[in-house]
C-alpha cells in the first residue's frame, strides 16, 4: 500500500493573511529591510506579497533544494543557484513559505551573510516547531506533533499530480482515487482537478 503524507490544503486567502501578519511583525520590529531574497521556489509568492506590503522594490532570488518529490526529503539541502543580484552592504530579509527541517533557510542565511550583506533576517509563512532553524518572523506555527504536508496554492497542481497519480495507480479509478486522497491524505479536491492532472493537462510529469 502506497504511503500518503497527511496534507493541509491552503488557499490564496491564507497566503494574504500570512503576508499581512509578517508585514505587521516586521513593521512592529522597526526593521526596514532594503532587499528581499526569495528562496526558490516556495518563497517567491510570499516574498512578492511582502514586497507589496512593505513597498520594497528590490527582490532577488536564491535557490535551495532538497525536498525532491512531494513530502519526500531528498538528502541534505544545498544551494543550487546563487543570488540573482548583489546584496553586499545591504539590509536583507530572506523569505520562504515554510521551515520544516530548517536546512534551506539556515543555508540561505549563511550564503547571504557570506555574500556580504550588512544585516540578515528571515521570515516564513509557516514554521514547524521541530525545525532546527527559527526564523526571525513567522506568521503561523505548526506544532511538531501536528506535522502536515502543506499544499500551498503555488504548488497545488504539482502536489496533486504526485499524490493523485500515486492514488490512481493504486486503485485505477478516478472516483476511488479521489476518495483515497481524502481518507488517507486528508486532501479534498474537485474531481475535475484530479482528472486534469491524470490526463496530463496540468503538471505533466
Ligand atoms: P526545509 O529545508 O525542510 O525547511 O524546507 C524546504 C522547502 O521544502 C520549503 O521551503 C518548502 O517549499 C518545502 N517543504 C518542506 N516541508 C514542507 C511541508 N511540510 N509542507 C509543504 N512544503 C514543505
PDB file of C-alpha atoms and ligand atoms in Angstrom:
ATOM      1  CA  UNK A   1       0.000   0.000   0.000  1.00  0.00           C
ATOM      2  CA  UNK A   2       1.369   3.404  -1.007  1.00  0.00           C
ATOM      3  CA  UNK A   3       2.263   5.982   1.630  1.00  0.00           C
ATOM      4  CA  UNK A   4       0.490   9.344   1.798  1.00  0.00           C
ATOM      5  CA  UNK A   5       1.526  12.340   3.883  1.00  0.00           C
ATOM      6  CA  UNK A   6      -1.157  13.993   5.982  1.00  0.00           C
ATOM      7  CA  UNK A   7      -1.976  17.100   3.949  1.00  0.00           C
ATOM      8  CA  UNK A   8      -3.385  20.541   4.703  1.00  0.00           C
ATOM      9  CA  UNK A   9      -4.660  22.375   1.662  1.00  0.00           C
ATOM     10  CA  UNK A  10      -4.234  26.136   1.957  1.00  0.00           C
ATOM     11  CA  UNK A  11      -5.712  28.988  -0.062  1.00  0.00           C
ATOM     12  CA  UNK A  12      -4.780  32.348  -1.592  1.00  0.00           C
ATOM     13  CA  UNK A  13      -6.676  33.893   1.284  1.00  0.00           C
ATOM     14  CA  UNK A  14      -4.314  32.130   3.722  1.00  0.00           C
ATOM     15  CA  UNK A  15      -1.360  33.470   1.732  1.00  0.00           C
ATOM     16  CA  UNK A  16      -2.710  37.016   2.029  1.00  0.00           C
ATOM     17  CA  UNK A  17      -3.281  36.560   5.747  1.00  0.00           C
ATOM     18  CA  UNK A  18       0.285  35.270   6.293  1.00  0.00           C
ATOM     19  CA  UNK A  19       1.737  38.164   4.302  1.00  0.00           C
ATOM     20  CA  UNK A  20      -0.309  40.690   6.323  1.00  0.00           C
ATOM     21  CA  UNK A  21       0.827  39.108   9.556  1.00  0.00           C
ATOM     22  CA  UNK A  22       4.505  39.061   8.517  1.00  0.00           C
ATOM     23  CA  UNK A  23       4.363  42.668   7.327  1.00  0.00           C
ATOM     24  CA  UNK A  24       2.813  43.731  10.659  1.00  0.00           C
ATOM     25  CA  UNK A  25       5.526  41.907  12.606  1.00  0.00           C
ATOM     26  CA  UNK A  26       8.334  43.371  10.508  1.00  0.00           C
ATOM     27  CA  UNK A  27       6.938  46.911  10.849  1.00  0.00           C
ATOM     28  CA  UNK A  28       6.456  46.447  14.605  1.00  0.00           C
ATOM     29  CA  UNK A  29      10.126  45.419  14.929  1.00  0.00           C
ATOM     30  CA  UNK A  30      11.183  48.763  13.467  1.00  0.00           C
ATOM     31  CA  UNK A  31      13.351  46.919  10.948  1.00  0.00           C
ATOM     32  CA  UNK A  32      13.367  48.263   7.399  1.00  0.00           C
ATOM     33  CA  UNK A  33      14.946  45.733   5.059  1.00  0.00           C
ATOM     34  CA  UNK A  34      16.192  47.109   1.723  1.00  0.00           C
ATOM     35  CA  UNK A  35      16.288  43.847  -0.208  1.00  0.00           C
ATOM     36  CA  UNK A  36      14.122  40.768  -0.096  1.00  0.00           C
ATOM     37  CA  UNK A  37      15.698  37.441  -1.012  1.00  0.00           C
ATOM     38  CA  UNK A  38      13.073  34.951  -2.187  1.00  0.00           C
ATOM     39  CA  UNK A  39      14.081  31.331  -1.684  1.00  0.00           C
ATOM     40  CA  UNK A  40      13.010  29.496  -4.782  1.00  0.00           C
ATOM     41  CA  UNK A  41      10.640  28.135  -5.338  1.00  0.00           C
ATOM     42  CA  UNK A  42       8.421  28.268  -2.250  1.00  0.00           C
ATOM     43  CA  UNK A  43       9.422  31.755  -1.161  1.00  0.00           C
ATOM     44  CA  UNK A  44       8.653  33.555  -4.419  1.00  0.00           C
ATOM     45  CA  UNK A  45       4.975  34.281  -3.932  1.00  0.00           C
ATOM     46  CA  UNK A  46       5.280  35.140  -0.217  1.00  0.00           C
ATOM     47  CA  UNK A  47       8.238  37.439  -0.986  1.00  0.00           C
ATOM     48  CA  UNK A  48       6.295  39.233  -3.723  1.00  0.00           C
ATOM     49  CA  UNK A  49       3.302  39.698  -1.417  1.00  0.00           C
ATOM     50  CA  UNK A  50       5.616  41.083   1.253  1.00  0.00           C
ATOM     51  CA  UNK A  51       7.350  43.420  -1.217  1.00  0.00           C
ATOM     52  CA  UNK A  52       3.932  44.878  -1.985  1.00  0.00           C
ATOM     53  CA  UNK A  53       3.036  45.404   1.672  1.00  0.00           C
ATOM     54  CA  UNK A  54       6.459  46.794   2.658  1.00  0.00           C
ATOM     55  CA  UNK A  55       6.779  48.893  -0.532  1.00  0.00           C
ATOM     56  CA  UNK A  56      10.069  47.214  -1.362  1.00  0.00           C
ATOM     57  CA  UNK A  57      11.340  47.411  -4.918  1.00  0.00           C
ATOM     58  CA  UNK A  58      14.333  45.123  -4.622  1.00  0.00           C
ATOM     59  CA  UNK A  59      13.596  41.399  -4.814  1.00  0.00           C
ATOM     60  CA  UNK A  60      16.290  38.869  -5.649  1.00  0.00           C
ATOM     61  CA  UNK A  61      16.253  35.127  -5.862  1.00  0.00           C
ATOM     62  CA  UNK A  62      18.239  32.247  -4.357  1.00  0.00           C
ATOM     63  CA  UNK A  63      17.687  28.558  -4.977  1.00  0.00           C
ATOM     64  CA  UNK A  64      17.964  25.935  -2.248  1.00  0.00           C
ATOM     65  CA  UNK A  65      16.882  22.357  -2.841  1.00  0.00           C
ATOM     66  CA  UNK A  66      16.256  19.108  -1.063  1.00  0.00           C
ATOM     67  CA  UNK A  67      12.571  18.203  -0.958  1.00  0.00           C
ATOM     68  CA  UNK A  68      12.541  16.447  -4.336  1.00  0.00           C
ATOM     69  CA  UNK A  69       9.067  14.971  -4.602  1.00  0.00           C
ATOM     70  CA  UNK A  70       6.020  15.994  -2.522  1.00  0.00           C
ATOM     71  CA  UNK A  71       6.729  15.223   1.152  1.00  0.00           C
ATOM     72  CA  UNK A  72       9.941  13.341   0.410  1.00  0.00           C
ATOM     73  CA  UNK A  73      13.157  14.967   1.671  1.00  0.00           C
ATOM     74  CA  UNK A  74      15.941  14.080  -0.761  1.00  0.00           C
ATOM     75  CA  UNK A  75      19.112  14.253   1.328  1.00  0.00           C
ATOM     76  CA  UNK A  76      20.913  17.318   2.583  1.00  0.00           C
ATOM     77  CA  UNK A  77      19.812  20.737   1.386  1.00  0.00           C
ATOM     78  CA  UNK A  78      22.122  22.639  -0.927  1.00  0.00           C
ATOM     79  CA  UNK A  79      22.236  25.993  -2.641  1.00  0.00           C
ATOM     80  CA  UNK A  80      21.888  25.100  -6.304  1.00  0.00           C
ATOM     81  CA  UNK A  81      21.670  28.615  -7.785  1.00  0.00           C
ATOM     82  CA  UNK A  82      23.288  31.663  -6.266  1.00  0.00           C
ATOM     83  CA  UNK A  83      21.803  35.101  -5.669  1.00  0.00           C
ATOM     84  CA  UNK A  84      20.330  36.724  -8.757  1.00  0.00           C
ATOM     85  CA  UNK A  85      21.693  40.117  -7.640  1.00  0.00           C
ATOM     86  CA  UNK A  86      24.255  41.592  -5.234  1.00  0.00           C
ATOM     87  CA  UNK A  87      23.484  42.043  -1.517  1.00  0.00           C
ATOM     88  CA  UNK A  88      26.823  43.437  -0.327  1.00  0.00           C
ATOM     89  CA  UNK A  89      26.289  46.101   2.340  1.00  0.00           C
ATOM     90  CA  UNK A  90      22.526  45.585   2.225  1.00  0.00           C
ATOM     91  CA  UNK A  91      19.952  45.066   4.939  1.00  0.00           C
ATOM     92  CA  UNK A  92      18.331  41.819   3.769  1.00  0.00           C
ATOM     93  CA  UNK A  93      15.221  39.796   4.596  1.00  0.00           C
ATOM     94  CA  UNK A  94      15.163  36.194   3.304  1.00  0.00           C
ATOM     95  CA  UNK A  95      11.652  34.836   2.687  1.00  0.00           C
ATOM     96  CA  UNK A  96      10.388  31.261   2.362  1.00  0.00           C
ATOM     97  CA  UNK A  97       6.988  29.581   2.603  1.00  0.00           C
ATOM     98  CA  UNK A  98       7.740  27.094   5.415  1.00  0.00           C
ATOM     99  CA  UNK A  99      10.563  25.949   7.688  1.00  0.00           C
ATOM    100  CA  UNK A 100      10.375  22.182   8.183  1.00  0.00           C
ATOM    101  CA  UNK A 101      13.850  20.744   8.670  1.00  0.00           C
ATOM    102  CA  UNK A 102      15.020  24.368   8.555  1.00  0.00           C
ATOM    103  CA  UNK A 103      18.020  23.357   6.447  1.00  0.00           C
ATOM    104  CA  UNK A 104      17.182  25.500   3.432  1.00  0.00           C
ATOM    105  CA  UNK A 105      16.786  28.711   5.391  1.00  0.00           C
ATOM    106  CA  UNK A 106      19.822  28.002   7.517  1.00  0.00           C
ATOM    107  CA  UNK A 107      21.950  27.522   4.382  1.00  0.00           C
ATOM    108  CA  UNK A 108      20.412  30.570   2.735  1.00  0.00           C
ATOM    109  CA  UNK A 109      21.281  32.712   5.754  1.00  0.00           C
ATOM    110  CA  UNK A 110      24.912  31.583   5.617  1.00  0.00           C
ATOM    111  CA  UNK A 111      25.018  32.186   1.863  1.00  0.00           C
ATOM    112  CA  UNK A 112      23.632  35.712   2.126  1.00  0.00           C
ATOM    113  CA  UNK A 113      25.951  36.562   5.029  1.00  0.00           C
ATOM    114  CA  UNK A 114      28.931  35.286   3.026  1.00  0.00           C
ATOM    115  CA  UNK A 115      27.790  37.447   0.109  1.00  0.00           C
ATOM    116  CA  UNK A 116      28.484  40.485   2.300  1.00  0.00           C
ATOM    117  CA  UNK A 117      25.017  41.561   3.487  1.00  0.00           C
ATOM    118  CA  UNK A 118      25.200  44.093   6.334  1.00  0.00           C
ATOM    119  CA  UNK A 119      22.240  42.631   8.212  1.00  0.00           C
ATOM    120  CA  UNK A 120      20.172  39.499   7.521  1.00  0.00           C
ATOM    121  CA  UNK A 121      16.819  38.458   8.944  1.00  0.00           C
ATOM    122  CA  UNK A 122      14.450  35.694   7.862  1.00  0.00           C
ATOM    123  CA  UNK A 123      10.681  35.278   7.502  1.00  0.00           C
ATOM    124  CA  UNK A 124       8.386  32.339   6.765  1.00  0.00           C
ATOM    125  CA  UNK A 125       4.634  31.973   6.488  1.00  0.00           C
ATOM    126  CA  UNK A 126       4.676  28.732   8.438  1.00  0.00           C
ATOM    127  CA  UNK A 127       7.141  27.210  10.875  1.00  0.00           C
ATOM    128  CA  UNK A 128       7.106  23.615  12.130  1.00  0.00           C
ATOM    129  CA  UNK A 129       8.412  23.640  15.677  1.00  0.00           C
ATOM    130  CA  UNK A 130      10.886  20.758  15.140  1.00  0.00           C
ATOM    131  CA  UNK A 131      12.833  22.902  12.636  1.00  0.00           C
ATOM    132  CA  UNK A 132      16.457  23.341  13.604  1.00  0.00           C
ATOM    133  CA  UNK A 133      16.253  26.932  12.385  1.00  0.00           C
ATOM    134  CA  UNK A 134      13.988  29.558  13.929  1.00  0.00           C
ATOM    135  CA  UNK A 135      13.146  32.397  11.514  1.00  0.00           C
ATOM    136  CA  UNK A 136      13.121  35.971  12.810  1.00  0.00           C
ATOM    137  CA  UNK A 137       9.467  36.392  11.739  1.00  0.00           C
ATOM    138  CA  UNK A 138       6.818  33.672  11.493  1.00  0.00           C
ATOM    139  CA  UNK A 139       3.149  34.153  10.605  1.00  0.00           C
ATOM    140  CA  UNK A 140       1.894  30.805  11.924  1.00  0.00           C
ATOM    141  CA  UNK A 141       3.408  27.902  13.854  1.00  0.00           C
ATOM    142  CA  UNK A 142       2.638  24.213  13.392  1.00  0.00           C
ATOM    143  CA  UNK A 143       3.399  22.042  16.379  1.00  0.00           C
ATOM    144  CA  UNK A 144       5.968  19.296  15.656  1.00  0.00           C
ATOM    145  CA  UNK A 145       3.364  16.654  16.651  1.00  0.00           C
ATOM    146  CA  UNK A 146       0.926  18.040  14.083  1.00  0.00           C
ATOM    147  CA  UNK A 147       3.324  17.786  11.113  1.00  0.00           C
ATOM    148  CA  UNK A 148       1.499  18.061   7.799  1.00  0.00           C
ATOM    149  CA  UNK A 149       2.456  18.452   4.180  1.00  0.00           C
ATOM    150  CA  UNK A 150       1.141  21.918   3.381  1.00  0.00           C
ATOM    151  CA  UNK A 151      -0.370  22.116  -0.090  1.00  0.00           C
ATOM    152  CA  UNK A 152       0.281  25.755  -0.945  1.00  0.00           C
ATOM    153  CA  UNK A 153      -1.768  27.367  -3.726  1.00  0.00           C
ATOM    154  CA  UNK A 154       1.508  27.889  -5.639  1.00  0.00           C
ATOM    155  CA  UNK A 155       2.265  24.167  -5.510  1.00  0.00           C
ATOM    156  CA  UNK A 156      -1.263  22.797  -5.854  1.00  0.00           C
ATOM    157  CA  UNK A 157      -1.043  21.174  -9.289  1.00  0.00           C
ATOM    158  CA  UNK A 158       2.376  19.683  -8.680  1.00  0.00           C
ATOM    159  CA  UNK A 159       1.360  18.184  -5.318  1.00  0.00           C
ATOM    160  CA  UNK A 160      -1.916  16.939  -6.743  1.00  0.00           C
ATOM    161  CA  UNK A 161      -0.130  15.351  -9.701  1.00  0.00           C
ATOM    162  CA  UNK A 162       2.275  13.474  -7.399  1.00  0.00           C
ATOM    163  CA  UNK A 163      -0.302  12.297  -4.870  1.00  0.00           C
ATOM    164  CA  UNK A 164      -3.134  11.882  -7.367  1.00  0.00           C
ATOM    165  CA  UNK A 165      -1.068   9.627  -9.642  1.00  0.00           C
ATOM    166  CA  UNK A 166       0.047   7.613  -6.631  1.00  0.00           C
ATOM    167  CA  UNK A 167      -3.589   7.109  -5.619  1.00  0.00           C
ATOM    168  CA  UNK A 168      -4.764   6.347  -9.156  1.00  0.00           C
ATOM    169  CA  UNK A 169      -2.004   3.742  -9.643  1.00  0.00           C
ATOM    170  CA  UNK A 170      -3.277   2.020  -6.518  1.00  0.00           C
ATOM    171  CA  UNK A 171      -7.000   1.898  -7.317  1.00  0.00           C
ATOM    172  CA  UNK A 172      -7.234   2.521 -11.127  1.00  0.00           C
ATOM    173  CA  UNK A 173     -10.381   4.623 -10.850  1.00  0.00           C
ATOM    174  CA  UNK A 174     -10.676   8.414 -10.585  1.00  0.00           C
ATOM    175  CA  UNK A 175     -13.555   8.494  -8.036  1.00  0.00           C
ATOM    176  CA  UNK A 176     -11.780   5.835  -5.935  1.00  0.00           C
ATOM    177  CA  UNK A 177      -8.510   7.774  -6.107  1.00  0.00           C
ATOM    178  CA  UNK A 178     -10.380  10.899  -5.017  1.00  0.00           C
ATOM    179  CA  UNK A 179     -11.770   9.054  -2.002  1.00  0.00           C
ATOM    180  CA  UNK A 180      -8.381   7.585  -1.174  1.00  0.00           C
ATOM    181  CA  UNK A 181      -6.772  11.064  -1.209  1.00  0.00           C
ATOM    182  CA  UNK A 182      -9.444  12.302   1.169  1.00  0.00           C
ATOM    183  CA  UNK A 183      -9.297   9.337   3.543  1.00  0.00           C
ATOM    184  CA  UNK A 184      -5.572   8.665   3.629  1.00  0.00           C
ATOM    185  CA  UNK A 185      -4.020  12.092   2.913  1.00  0.00           C
ATOM    186  CA  UNK A 186      -6.812  14.364   4.183  1.00  0.00           C
ATOM    187  CA  UNK A 187      -6.701  16.074   0.794  1.00  0.00           C
ATOM    188  CA  UNK A 188     -10.052  17.098  -0.669  1.00  0.00           C
ATOM    189  CA  UNK A 189     -10.043  18.259  -4.276  1.00  0.00           C
ATOM    190  CA  UNK A 190     -12.641  18.546  -7.046  1.00  0.00           C
ATOM    191  CA  UNK A 191     -12.957  15.518  -9.308  1.00  0.00           C
ATOM    192  CA  UNK A 192     -12.147  17.594 -12.404  1.00  0.00           C
ATOM    193  CA  UNK A 193      -8.846  18.731 -10.881  1.00  0.00           C
ATOM    194  CA  UNK A 194      -7.761  15.146 -10.390  1.00  0.00           C
ATOM    195  CA  UNK A 195      -8.872  14.323 -13.944  1.00  0.00           C
ATOM    196  CA  UNK A 196      -6.790  17.211 -15.268  1.00  0.00           C
ATOM    197  CA  UNK A 197      -3.580  16.001 -13.650  1.00  0.00           C
ATOM    198  CA  UNK A 198      -4.195  12.394 -14.617  1.00  0.00           C
ATOM    199  CA  UNK A 199      -4.743  13.190 -18.274  1.00  0.00           C
ATOM    200  CA  UNK A 200      -1.690  15.476 -18.290  1.00  0.00           C
ATOM    201  CA  UNK A 201      -3.471  18.804 -18.858  1.00  0.00           C
ATOM    202  CA  UNK A 202      -1.917  20.064 -15.609  1.00  0.00           C
ATOM    203  CA  UNK A 203       1.539  19.396 -14.155  1.00  0.00           C
ATOM    204  CA  UNK A 204       2.502  16.771 -16.763  1.00  0.00           C
ATOM    205  CA  UNK A 205       5.307  14.588 -15.487  1.00  0.00           C
TER     206      UNK A 205
HETATM  207  P1  LIG B   1      13.149  22.751   4.833  1.00  0.00           P
HETATM  208  O1  LIG B   1      14.549  22.949   4.301  1.00  0.00           O
HETATM  209  O2  LIG B   1      12.928  21.328   5.244  1.00  0.00           O
HETATM  210  O3  LIG B   1      12.856  23.685   5.980  1.00  0.00           O
HETATM  211  O4  LIG B   1      12.100  23.028   3.675  1.00  0.00           O
HETATM  212  C1  LIG B   1      12.483  23.418   2.382  1.00  0.00           C
HETATM  213  C2  LIG B   1      11.323  23.639   1.455  1.00  0.00           C
HETATM  214  O5  LIG B   1      10.636  22.418   1.226  1.00  0.00           O
HETATM  215  C3  LIG B   1      10.256  24.602   1.943  1.00  0.00           C
HETATM  216  O6  LIG B   1      10.574  25.896   1.568  1.00  0.00           O
HETATM  217  C4  LIG B   1       9.020  24.116   1.215  1.00  0.00           C
HETATM  218  O7  LIG B   1       8.955  24.669  -0.087  1.00  0.00           O
HETATM  219  C5  LIG B   1       9.242  22.619   1.150  1.00  0.00           C
HETATM  220  N1  LIG B   1       8.618  21.944   2.310  1.00  0.00           N
HETATM  221  C6  LIG B   1       9.274  21.382   3.346  1.00  0.00           C
HETATM  222  N2  LIG B   1       8.413  20.863   4.223  1.00  0.00           N
HETATM  223  C7  LIG B   1       7.172  21.119   3.775  1.00  0.00           C
HETATM  224  C8  LIG B   1       5.854  20.851   4.268  1.00  0.00           C
HETATM  225  N3  LIG B   1       5.659  20.222   5.426  1.00  0.00           N
HETATM  226  N4  LIG B   1       4.812  21.256   3.507  1.00  0.00           N
HETATM  227  C9  LIG B   1       4.998  21.885   2.325  1.00  0.00           C
HETATM  228  N5  LIG B   1       6.218  22.172   1.816  1.00  0.00           N
HETATM  229  C10 LIG B   1       7.308  21.801   2.532  1.00  0.00           C
END
